[in-house]
PDB file of C-alpha atoms in Angstrom:
ATOM      1  CA  ASP K 262       5.877   8.524  -5.457  1.00 85.00           C
ATOM      2  CA  SER K 263       3.536   6.062  -7.187  1.00 87.00           C
ATOM      3  CA  GLY K 264       6.359   4.091  -8.799  1.00 93.00           C
ATOM      4  CA  VAL K 265       5.092   4.935 -12.285  1.00 97.00           C
ATOM      5  CA  THR K 266       7.487   7.005 -14.361  1.00 97.00           C
ATOM      6  CA  GLN K 267       6.738   9.071 -17.427  1.00 98.00           C
ATOM      7  CA  THR K 268       9.076  10.814 -19.812  1.00 97.00           C
ATOM      8  CA  PRO K 269       9.427  13.523 -20.868  1.00 97.00           C
ATOM      9  CA  LYS K 270       7.816  15.809 -18.284  1.00 96.00           C
ATOM     10  CA  HIS K 271       7.266  18.560 -20.802  1.00 97.00           C
ATOM     11  CA  LEU K 272       7.131  18.539 -24.568  1.00 97.00           C
ATOM     12  CA  ILE K 273       6.676  21.487 -26.923  1.00 97.00           C
ATOM     13  CA  THR K 274       6.200  20.809 -30.595  1.00 97.00           C
ATOM     14  CA  ALA K 275       4.590  22.243 -33.695  1.00 97.00           C
ATOM     15  CA  THR K 276       1.386  21.326 -35.465  1.00 97.00           C
ATOM     16  CA  GLY K 277       1.728  18.417 -37.850  1.00 97.00           C
ATOM     17  CA  GLN K 278       4.563  16.830 -35.930  1.00 98.00           C
ATOM     18  CA  ARG K 279       4.735  13.428 -34.252  1.00 98.00           C
ATOM     19  CA  VAL K 280       5.767  12.700 -30.669  1.00 98.00           C
ATOM     20  CA  THR K 281       6.232   9.658 -28.470  1.00 98.00           C
ATOM     21  CA  LEU K 282       5.410   9.596 -24.772  1.00 98.00           C
ATOM     22  CA  ARG K 283       6.921   6.888 -22.622  1.00 98.00           C
ATOM     23  CA  CYS K 284       5.662   5.176 -19.484  1.00 98.00           C
ATOM     24  CA  SER K 285       7.214   2.645 -17.137  1.00 98.00           C
ATOM     25  CA  PRO K 286       4.674   0.954 -14.848  1.00 97.00           C
ATOM     26  CA  ARG K 287       5.206   0.025 -11.222  1.00 96.00           C
ATOM     27  CA  SER K 288       7.312  -3.049 -10.724  1.00 94.00           C
ATOM     28  CA  GLY K 289       5.064  -6.090 -11.125  1.00 92.00           C
ATOM     29  CA  ASP K 290       2.157  -4.259 -12.737  1.00 94.00           C
ATOM     30  CA  LEU K 291       0.999  -5.803 -15.999  1.00 93.00           C
ATOM     31  CA  SER K 292      -1.666  -3.282 -17.006  1.00 93.00           C
ATOM     32  CA  VAL K 293      -0.947   0.149 -18.419  1.00 95.00           C
ATOM     33  CA  TYR K 294      -3.610   2.780 -19.021  1.00 95.00           C
ATOM     34  CA  TRP K 295      -3.298   6.075 -20.897  1.00 96.00           C
ATOM     35  CA  TYR K 296      -5.421   9.144 -20.127  1.00 96.00           C
ATOM     36  CA  GLN K 297      -5.664  12.642 -21.580  1.00 96.00           C
ATOM     37  CA  GLN K 298      -6.555  15.674 -19.489  1.00 93.00           C
ATOM     38  CA  SER K 299      -7.334  18.786 -21.493  1.00 90.00           C
ATOM     39  CA  LEU K 300      -8.060  22.181 -19.966  1.00 79.00           C
ATOM     40  CA  ASP K 301     -11.200  22.045 -17.794  1.00 71.00           C
ATOM     41  CA  GLN K 302     -11.776  18.429 -18.718  1.00 78.00           C
ATOM     42  CA  GLY K 303     -11.718  15.325 -16.634  1.00 80.00           C
ATOM     43  CA  LEU K 304      -9.317  12.544 -17.374  1.00 89.00           C
ATOM     44  CA  GLN K 305     -10.354  10.936 -20.641  1.00 92.00           C
ATOM     45  CA  PHE K 306      -9.472   7.272 -20.956  1.00 92.00           C
ATOM     46  CA  LEU K 307      -7.570   6.560 -24.162  1.00 94.00           C
ATOM     47  CA  ILE K 308      -6.382   2.976 -24.184  1.00 94.00           C
ATOM     48  CA  GLN K 309      -5.291   0.079 -21.974  1.00 93.00           C
ATOM     49  CA  TYR K 310      -2.721  -2.668 -22.464  1.00 94.00           C
ATOM     50  CA  TYR K 311      -2.353  -5.808 -20.419  1.00 92.00           C
ATOM     51  CA  ASN K 312       0.827  -7.860 -20.645  1.00 93.00           C
ATOM     52  CA  GLY K 313       1.590  -6.614 -24.131  1.00 94.00           C
ATOM     53  CA  GLU K 314      -1.883  -6.870 -25.608  1.00 94.00           C
ATOM     54  CA  GLU K 315      -4.462  -4.180 -26.180  1.00 93.00           C
ATOM     55  CA  ARG K 316      -7.256  -4.694 -23.659  1.00 90.00           C
ATOM     56  CA  ALA K 317      -9.623  -1.796 -24.218  1.00 88.00           C
ATOM     57  CA  LYS K 318     -10.003   1.397 -26.171  1.00 90.00           C
ATOM     58  CA  GLY K 319     -11.616   4.596 -25.084  1.00 89.00           C
ATOM     59  CA  ASN K 320     -11.798   7.957 -26.810  1.00 84.00           C
ATOM     60  CA  ILE K 321      -8.547   7.578 -28.701  1.00 93.00           C
ATOM     61  CA  LEU K 322      -8.155   9.334 -32.019  1.00 95.00           C
ATOM     62  CA  GLU K 323      -6.970   7.424 -35.075  1.00 96.00           C
ATOM     63  CA  ARG K 324      -3.911   9.704 -35.147  1.00 97.00           C
ATOM     64  CA  PHE K 325      -2.909   8.258 -31.793  1.00 97.00           C
ATOM     65  CA  SER K 326      -1.553   4.783 -31.175  1.00 97.00           C
ATOM     66  CA  ALA K 327       0.091   2.920 -28.346  1.00 97.00           C
ATOM     67  CA  GLN K 328       1.951  -0.251 -27.602  1.00 97.00           C
ATOM     68  CA  GLN K 329       3.297  -2.170 -24.644  1.00 97.00           C
ATOM     69  CA  PHE K 330       6.677  -3.829 -24.955  1.00 97.00           C
ATOM     70  CA  PRO K 331       7.915  -7.159 -23.511  1.00 96.00           C
ATOM     71  CA  ASP K 332       9.536  -5.310 -20.603  1.00 95.00           C
ATOM     72  CA  LEU K 333       6.030  -3.869 -19.928  1.00 96.00           C
ATOM     73  CA  HIS K 334       6.884  -0.244 -20.589  1.00 97.00           C
ATOM     74  CA  SER K 335       4.453   1.503 -22.892  1.00 98.00           C
ATOM     75  CA  GLU K 336       4.627   4.242 -25.480  1.00 98.00           C
ATOM     76  CA  LEU K 337       1.882   6.536 -26.718  1.00 98.00           C
ATOM     77  CA  ASN K 338       2.441   7.868 -30.217  1.00 98.00           C
ATOM     78  CA  LEU K 339       0.690  11.058 -31.274  1.00 98.00           C
ATOM     79  CA  SER K 340       0.925  12.076 -34.925  1.00 97.00           C
ATOM     80  CA  SER K 341      -0.266  14.916 -37.170  1.00 97.00           C
ATOM     81  CA  LEU K 342      -0.532  16.984 -34.033  1.00 97.00           C
ATOM     82  CA  GLU K 343      -3.141  19.711 -33.761  1.00 97.00           C
ATOM     83  CA  LEU K 344      -3.431  22.620 -31.341  1.00 96.00           C
ATOM     84  CA  GLY K 345      -6.264  20.791 -29.581  1.00 94.00           C
ATOM     85  CA  ASP K 346      -3.957  17.920 -28.680  1.00 96.00           C
ATOM     86  CA  SER K 347      -2.262  20.148 -26.123  1.00 96.00           C
ATOM     87  CA  ALA K 348      -2.977  18.457 -22.809  1.00 96.00           C
ATOM     88  CA  LEU K 349      -1.602  16.514 -19.886  1.00 96.00           C
ATOM     89  CA  TYR K 350      -1.147  12.864 -20.730  1.00 97.00           C
ATOM     90  CA  PHE K 351      -1.149  10.457 -17.818  1.00 97.00           C
ATOM     91  CA  CYS K 352      -0.104   6.869 -17.670  1.00 97.00           C
ATOM     92  CA  ALA K 353      -1.384   4.581 -14.934  1.00 96.00           C
ATOM     93  CA  SER K 354      -0.722   0.977 -14.034  1.00 95.00           C
ATOM     94  CA  SER K 355      -2.253  -1.833 -12.041  1.00 92.00           C
ATOM     95  CA  VAL K 356      -1.427  -5.414 -11.242  1.00 86.00           C
ATOM     96  CA  ALA K 357      -4.737  -6.799 -12.340  1.00 81.00           C
ATOM     97  CA  ARG K 358      -6.045  -7.073 -15.870  1.00 76.00           C
ATOM     98  CA  SER K 359      -8.845  -4.700 -14.876  1.00 75.00           C
ATOM     99  CA  SER K 360      -8.750  -2.486 -11.863  1.00 82.00           C
ATOM    100  CA  TYR K 361     -10.304   0.753 -10.779  1.00 85.00           C
ATOM    101  CA  GLU K 362      -7.454   1.285  -8.319  1.00 89.00           C
ATOM    102  CA  GLN K 363      -4.777   2.563 -10.610  1.00 93.00           C
ATOM    103  CA  TYR K 364      -1.401   4.120  -9.870  1.00 94.00           C
ATOM    104  CA  PHE K 365      -0.731   7.225 -11.888  1.00 96.00           C
ATOM    105  CA  GLY K 366       2.492   8.709 -13.108  1.00 97.00           C
ATOM    106  CA  PRO K 367       3.196  12.463 -12.866  1.00 96.00           C
ATOM    107  CA  GLY K 368       2.102  13.060 -16.464  1.00 97.00           C
ATOM    108  CA  THR K 369       3.616  14.556 -19.605  1.00 97.00           C
ATOM    109  CA  ARG K 370       2.533  18.056 -20.514  1.00 97.00           C
ATOM    110  CA  LEU K 371       2.299  18.406 -24.275  1.00 97.00           C
ATOM    111  CA  THR K 372       2.083  21.835 -25.840  1.00 97.00           C
ATOM    112  CA  VAL K 373       1.392  22.054 -29.562  1.00 97.00           C
ATOM    113  CA  THR K 374       2.148  25.462 -31.080  1.00 96.00           C
TER     114      THR K 374
ATOM    115  CA  ASP Y 205     -22.034  13.208 -23.044  1.00 61.00           C
ATOM    116  CA  GLN Y 206     -20.697  13.626 -19.525  1.00 74.00           C
ATOM    117  CA  GLN Y 207     -21.456  10.547 -17.502  1.00 88.00           C
ATOM    118  CA  VAL Y 208     -19.909  12.001 -14.363  1.00 93.00           C
ATOM    119  CA  LYS Y 209     -20.435  15.605 -13.306  1.00 93.00           C
ATOM    120  CA  GLN Y 210     -18.765  17.628 -10.594  1.00 95.00           C
ATOM    121  CA  ASN Y 211     -20.640  20.897 -10.726  1.00 91.00           C
ATOM    122  CA  SER Y 212     -18.471  22.777  -8.242  1.00 94.00           C
ATOM    123  CA  PRO Y 213     -15.074  23.570  -9.734  1.00 93.00           C
ATOM    124  CA  SER Y 214     -13.782  24.842  -6.408  1.00 96.00           C
ATOM    125  CA  LEU Y 215     -14.483  24.801  -2.684  1.00 97.00           C
ATOM    126  CA  SER Y 216     -12.919  26.651   0.261  1.00 98.00           C
ATOM    127  CA  VAL Y 217     -13.208  25.335   3.798  1.00 98.00           C
ATOM    128  CA  GLN Y 218     -11.754  26.399   7.131  1.00 98.00           C
ATOM    129  CA  GLU Y 219      -9.303  24.019   8.772  1.00 98.00           C
ATOM    130  CA  GLY Y 220     -11.075  21.687  11.217  1.00 97.00           C
ATOM    131  CA  ARG Y 221     -14.430  21.995   9.478  1.00 98.00           C
ATOM    132  CA  ILE Y 222     -16.124  19.470   7.226  1.00 98.00           C
ATOM    133  CA  SER Y 223     -15.467  19.440   3.492  1.00 98.00           C
ATOM    134  CA  ILE Y 224     -18.223  18.023   1.307  1.00 98.00           C
ATOM    135  CA  LEU Y 225     -17.496  17.303  -2.318  1.00 98.00           C
ATOM    136  CA  ASN Y 226     -20.329  16.276  -4.605  1.00 97.00           C
ATOM    137  CA  CYS Y 227     -20.675  14.274  -7.774  1.00 97.00           C
ATOM    138  CA  ASP Y 228     -23.584  13.230  -9.984  1.00 96.00           C
ATOM    139  CA  TYR Y 229     -23.644  10.405 -12.492  1.00 95.00           C
ATOM    140  CA  THR Y 230     -26.051   9.452 -15.218  1.00 92.00           C
ATOM    141  CA  ASN Y 231     -25.842   5.682 -15.658  1.00 86.00           C
ATOM    142  CA  SER Y 232     -27.373   3.462 -12.996  1.00 84.00           C
ATOM    143  CA  MET Y 233     -25.344   0.474 -14.252  1.00 86.00           C
ATOM    144  CA  PHE Y 234     -22.078   1.534 -12.634  1.00 89.00           C
ATOM    145  CA  ASP Y 235     -20.738  -0.870 -10.019  1.00 88.00           C
ATOM    146  CA  TYR Y 236     -18.032   1.110  -8.279  1.00 91.00           C
ATOM    147  CA  PHE Y 237     -17.726   4.735  -7.317  1.00 94.00           C
ATOM    148  CA  LEU Y 238     -14.356   6.225  -6.585  1.00 94.00           C
ATOM    149  CA  TRP Y 239     -12.554   9.323  -5.407  1.00 97.00           C
ATOM    150  CA  TYR Y 240      -9.075  10.243  -6.505  1.00 97.00           C
ATOM    151  CA  LYS Y 241      -6.983  13.121  -5.153  1.00 97.00           C
ATOM    152  CA  LYS Y 242      -4.479  15.096  -7.185  1.00 95.00           C
ATOM    153  CA  TYR Y 243      -1.759  17.458  -6.014  1.00 95.00           C
ATOM    154  CA  PRO Y 244      -0.106  19.898  -8.464  1.00 91.00           C
ATOM    155  CA  ALA Y 245       2.591  18.346 -10.642  1.00 88.00           C
ATOM    156  CA  GLU Y 246       1.596  14.845  -9.555  1.00 92.00           C
ATOM    157  CA  GLY Y 247      -0.702  12.195 -10.967  1.00 95.00           C
ATOM    158  CA  PRO Y 248      -4.018  11.366  -9.300  1.00 96.00           C
ATOM    159  CA  THR Y 249      -3.929   9.095  -6.257  1.00 96.00           C
ATOM    160  CA  PHE Y 250      -6.678   6.638  -5.389  1.00 94.00           C
ATOM    161  CA  LEU Y 251      -8.407   7.742  -2.185  1.00 96.00           C
ATOM    162  CA  ILE Y 252     -11.517   5.708  -1.441  1.00 96.00           C
ATOM    163  CA  SER Y 253     -14.174   3.631  -3.175  1.00 93.00           C
ATOM    164  CA  ILE Y 254     -17.666   2.311  -2.602  1.00 94.00           C
ATOM    165  CA  SER Y 255     -19.519  -0.465  -4.358  1.00 92.00           C
ATOM    166  CA  SER Y 256     -23.059  -0.056  -5.601  1.00 92.00           C
ATOM    167  CA  ILE Y 257     -24.403  -2.418  -2.934  1.00 93.00           C
ATOM    168  CA  LYS Y 258     -23.393  -0.073  -0.131  1.00 95.00           C
ATOM    169  CA  ASP Y 259     -24.427   3.441   0.787  1.00 96.00           C
ATOM    170  CA  LYS Y 260     -21.494   4.430   2.987  1.00 97.00           C
ATOM    171  CA  ASN Y 261     -17.811   3.670   3.309  1.00 97.00           C
ATOM    172  CA  GLU Y 262     -15.415   5.163   5.835  1.00 97.00           C
ATOM    173  CA  ASP Y 263     -11.655   5.356   5.900  1.00 96.00           C
ATOM    174  CA  GLY Y 264     -10.319   7.518   8.685  1.00 97.00           C
ATOM    175  CA  ARG Y 265     -11.273  11.116   8.056  1.00 98.00           C
ATOM    176  CA  PHE Y 266     -12.784  10.269   4.675  1.00 98.00           C
ATOM    177  CA  THR Y 267     -16.330   9.000   4.171  1.00 98.00           C
ATOM    178  CA  VAL Y 268     -18.019   8.391   0.859  1.00 98.00           C
ATOM    179  CA  PHE Y 269     -21.812   8.347   0.612  1.00 98.00           C
ATOM    180  CA  LEU Y 270     -23.760   6.868  -2.281  1.00 97.00           C
ATOM    181  CA  ASN Y 271     -27.370   7.752  -3.035  1.00 96.00           C
ATOM    182  CA  LYS Y 272     -28.344   5.454  -5.885  1.00 94.00           C
ATOM    183  CA  SER Y 273     -31.863   6.769  -6.298  1.00 94.00           C
ATOM    184  CA  ALA Y 274     -30.507  10.284  -6.818  1.00 95.00           C
ATOM    185  CA  LYS Y 275     -27.439   9.043  -8.720  1.00 95.00           C
ATOM    186  CA  HIS Y 276     -25.353  11.127  -6.360  1.00 97.00           C
ATOM    187  CA  LEU Y 277     -22.018  10.540  -4.683  1.00 97.00           C
ATOM    188  CA  SER Y 278     -20.358  12.651  -2.029  1.00 98.00           C
ATOM    189  CA  LEU Y 279     -17.073  12.708  -0.165  1.00 98.00           C
ATOM    190  CA  HIS Y 280     -16.904  14.043   3.373  1.00 98.00           C
ATOM    191  CA  ILE Y 281     -13.600  15.004   4.937  1.00 98.00           C
ATOM    192  CA  VAL Y 282     -13.711  15.566   8.686  1.00 98.00           C
ATOM    193  CA  PRO Y 283     -11.820  17.375  10.061  1.00 98.00           C
ATOM    194  CA  SER Y 284     -10.342  19.111   7.053  1.00 98.00           C
ATOM    195  CA  GLN Y 285      -6.596  19.784   7.131  1.00 98.00           C
ATOM    196  CA  PRO Y 286      -4.450  22.110   5.005  1.00 97.00           C
ATOM    197  CA  GLY Y 287      -2.765  19.027   3.493  1.00 97.00           C
ATOM    198  CA  ASP Y 288      -6.115  18.044   2.041  1.00 98.00           C
ATOM    199  CA  SER Y 289      -5.906  20.980  -0.362  1.00 98.00           C
ATOM    200  CA  ALA Y 290      -5.921  19.319  -3.767  1.00 97.00           C
ATOM    201  CA  VAL Y 291      -8.124  18.575  -6.745  1.00 96.00           C
ATOM    202  CA  TYR Y 292     -10.588  15.762  -6.081  1.00 97.00           C
ATOM    203  CA  PHE Y 293     -11.876  13.658  -8.951  1.00 96.00           C
ATOM    204  CA  CYS Y 294     -14.993  11.607  -8.719  1.00 96.00           C
ATOM    205  CA  ALA Y 295     -14.942   8.491 -10.909  1.00 94.00           C
ATOM    206  CA  VAL Y 296     -17.172   5.576 -11.780  1.00 92.00           C
ATOM    207  CA  ALA Y 297     -16.443   2.056 -12.965  1.00 88.00           C
ATOM    208  CA  SER Y 298     -18.410  -0.858 -14.270  1.00 79.00           C
ATOM    209  CA  GLY Y 299     -17.834  -4.457 -13.316  1.00 65.00           C
ATOM    210  CA  GLY Y 300     -15.929  -6.790 -15.556  1.00 65.00           C
ATOM    211  CA  TYR Y 301     -13.554  -4.626 -17.499  1.00 60.00           C
ATOM    212  CA  GLN Y 302     -13.989  -1.790 -14.981  1.00 62.00           C
ATOM    213  CA  LYS Y 303     -13.313   1.092 -17.325  1.00 80.00           C
ATOM    214  CA  VAL Y 304     -12.951   4.166 -15.173  1.00 88.00           C
ATOM    215  CA  THR Y 305     -14.706   7.389 -16.141  1.00 90.00           C
ATOM    216  CA  PHE Y 306     -13.593  10.530 -14.343  1.00 93.00           C
ATOM    217  CA  GLY Y 307     -15.338  13.789 -13.586  1.00 93.00           C
ATOM    218  CA  THR Y 308     -13.764  17.194 -14.183  1.00 92.00           C
ATOM    219  CA  GLY Y 309     -12.595  17.633 -10.606  1.00 94.00           C
ATOM    220  CA  THR Y 310     -13.220  19.989  -7.681  1.00 96.00           C
ATOM    221  CA  LYS Y 311     -10.362  22.041  -6.299  1.00 96.00           C
ATOM    222  CA  LEU Y 312     -10.488  22.036  -2.510  1.00 98.00           C
ATOM    223  CA  GLN Y 313      -8.684  24.694  -0.523  1.00 98.00           C
ATOM    224  CA  VAL Y 314      -8.456  24.219   3.227  1.00 98.00           C
ATOM    225  CA  ILE Y 315      -7.654  27.518   4.898  1.00 97.00           C
ATOM    226  CA  PRO Y 316      -5.502  27.367   8.052  1.00 95.00           C
TER     227      PRO Y 316
END
């Protein structure tokens, strides 16, 4: 158990809809990272927050957005969903502002039908 | 544009033997090279790292080798155990911000 929690575990929704994925980092961790893993793809970095502020952006679509709240939990919002958005979405956390040693949650599996 | 490539999607090894997982990268500017392990229904777990100034790093049964001239990274597991069966992701990171870029993973099966 990494100490990072993600909800929900599974999510099935229709094209065009909007969903919110939630992540609670390990106690004491200030950085939260979001990744997407599509079929046969590596983990694609989406976005990072550090202590409530956006720190870096990766390959995140404009339809996607995220935020980190004062209690340090983070939410990833996905809107106007398309079939290709079906993937595993992982959240990770670290103590430091930038760290390659990240602690991953179990992921949320999103299926868009 | 895949900066990190793991060309073998799967690997089977007998218990007690050596497992060798390979990874190639394209950008010589990376500072850190990492391996993560992932079990089904769990998130990836950090396993071992090596900085660009070294060519070898050991941690118990796990050794990572870095060949900068060939832009090649490998992970050796000796001896392999059934509990090592998992997907192994190679990853690279740059200094400063240290954005991590992952490969597509190699599924290792250790046969008892």
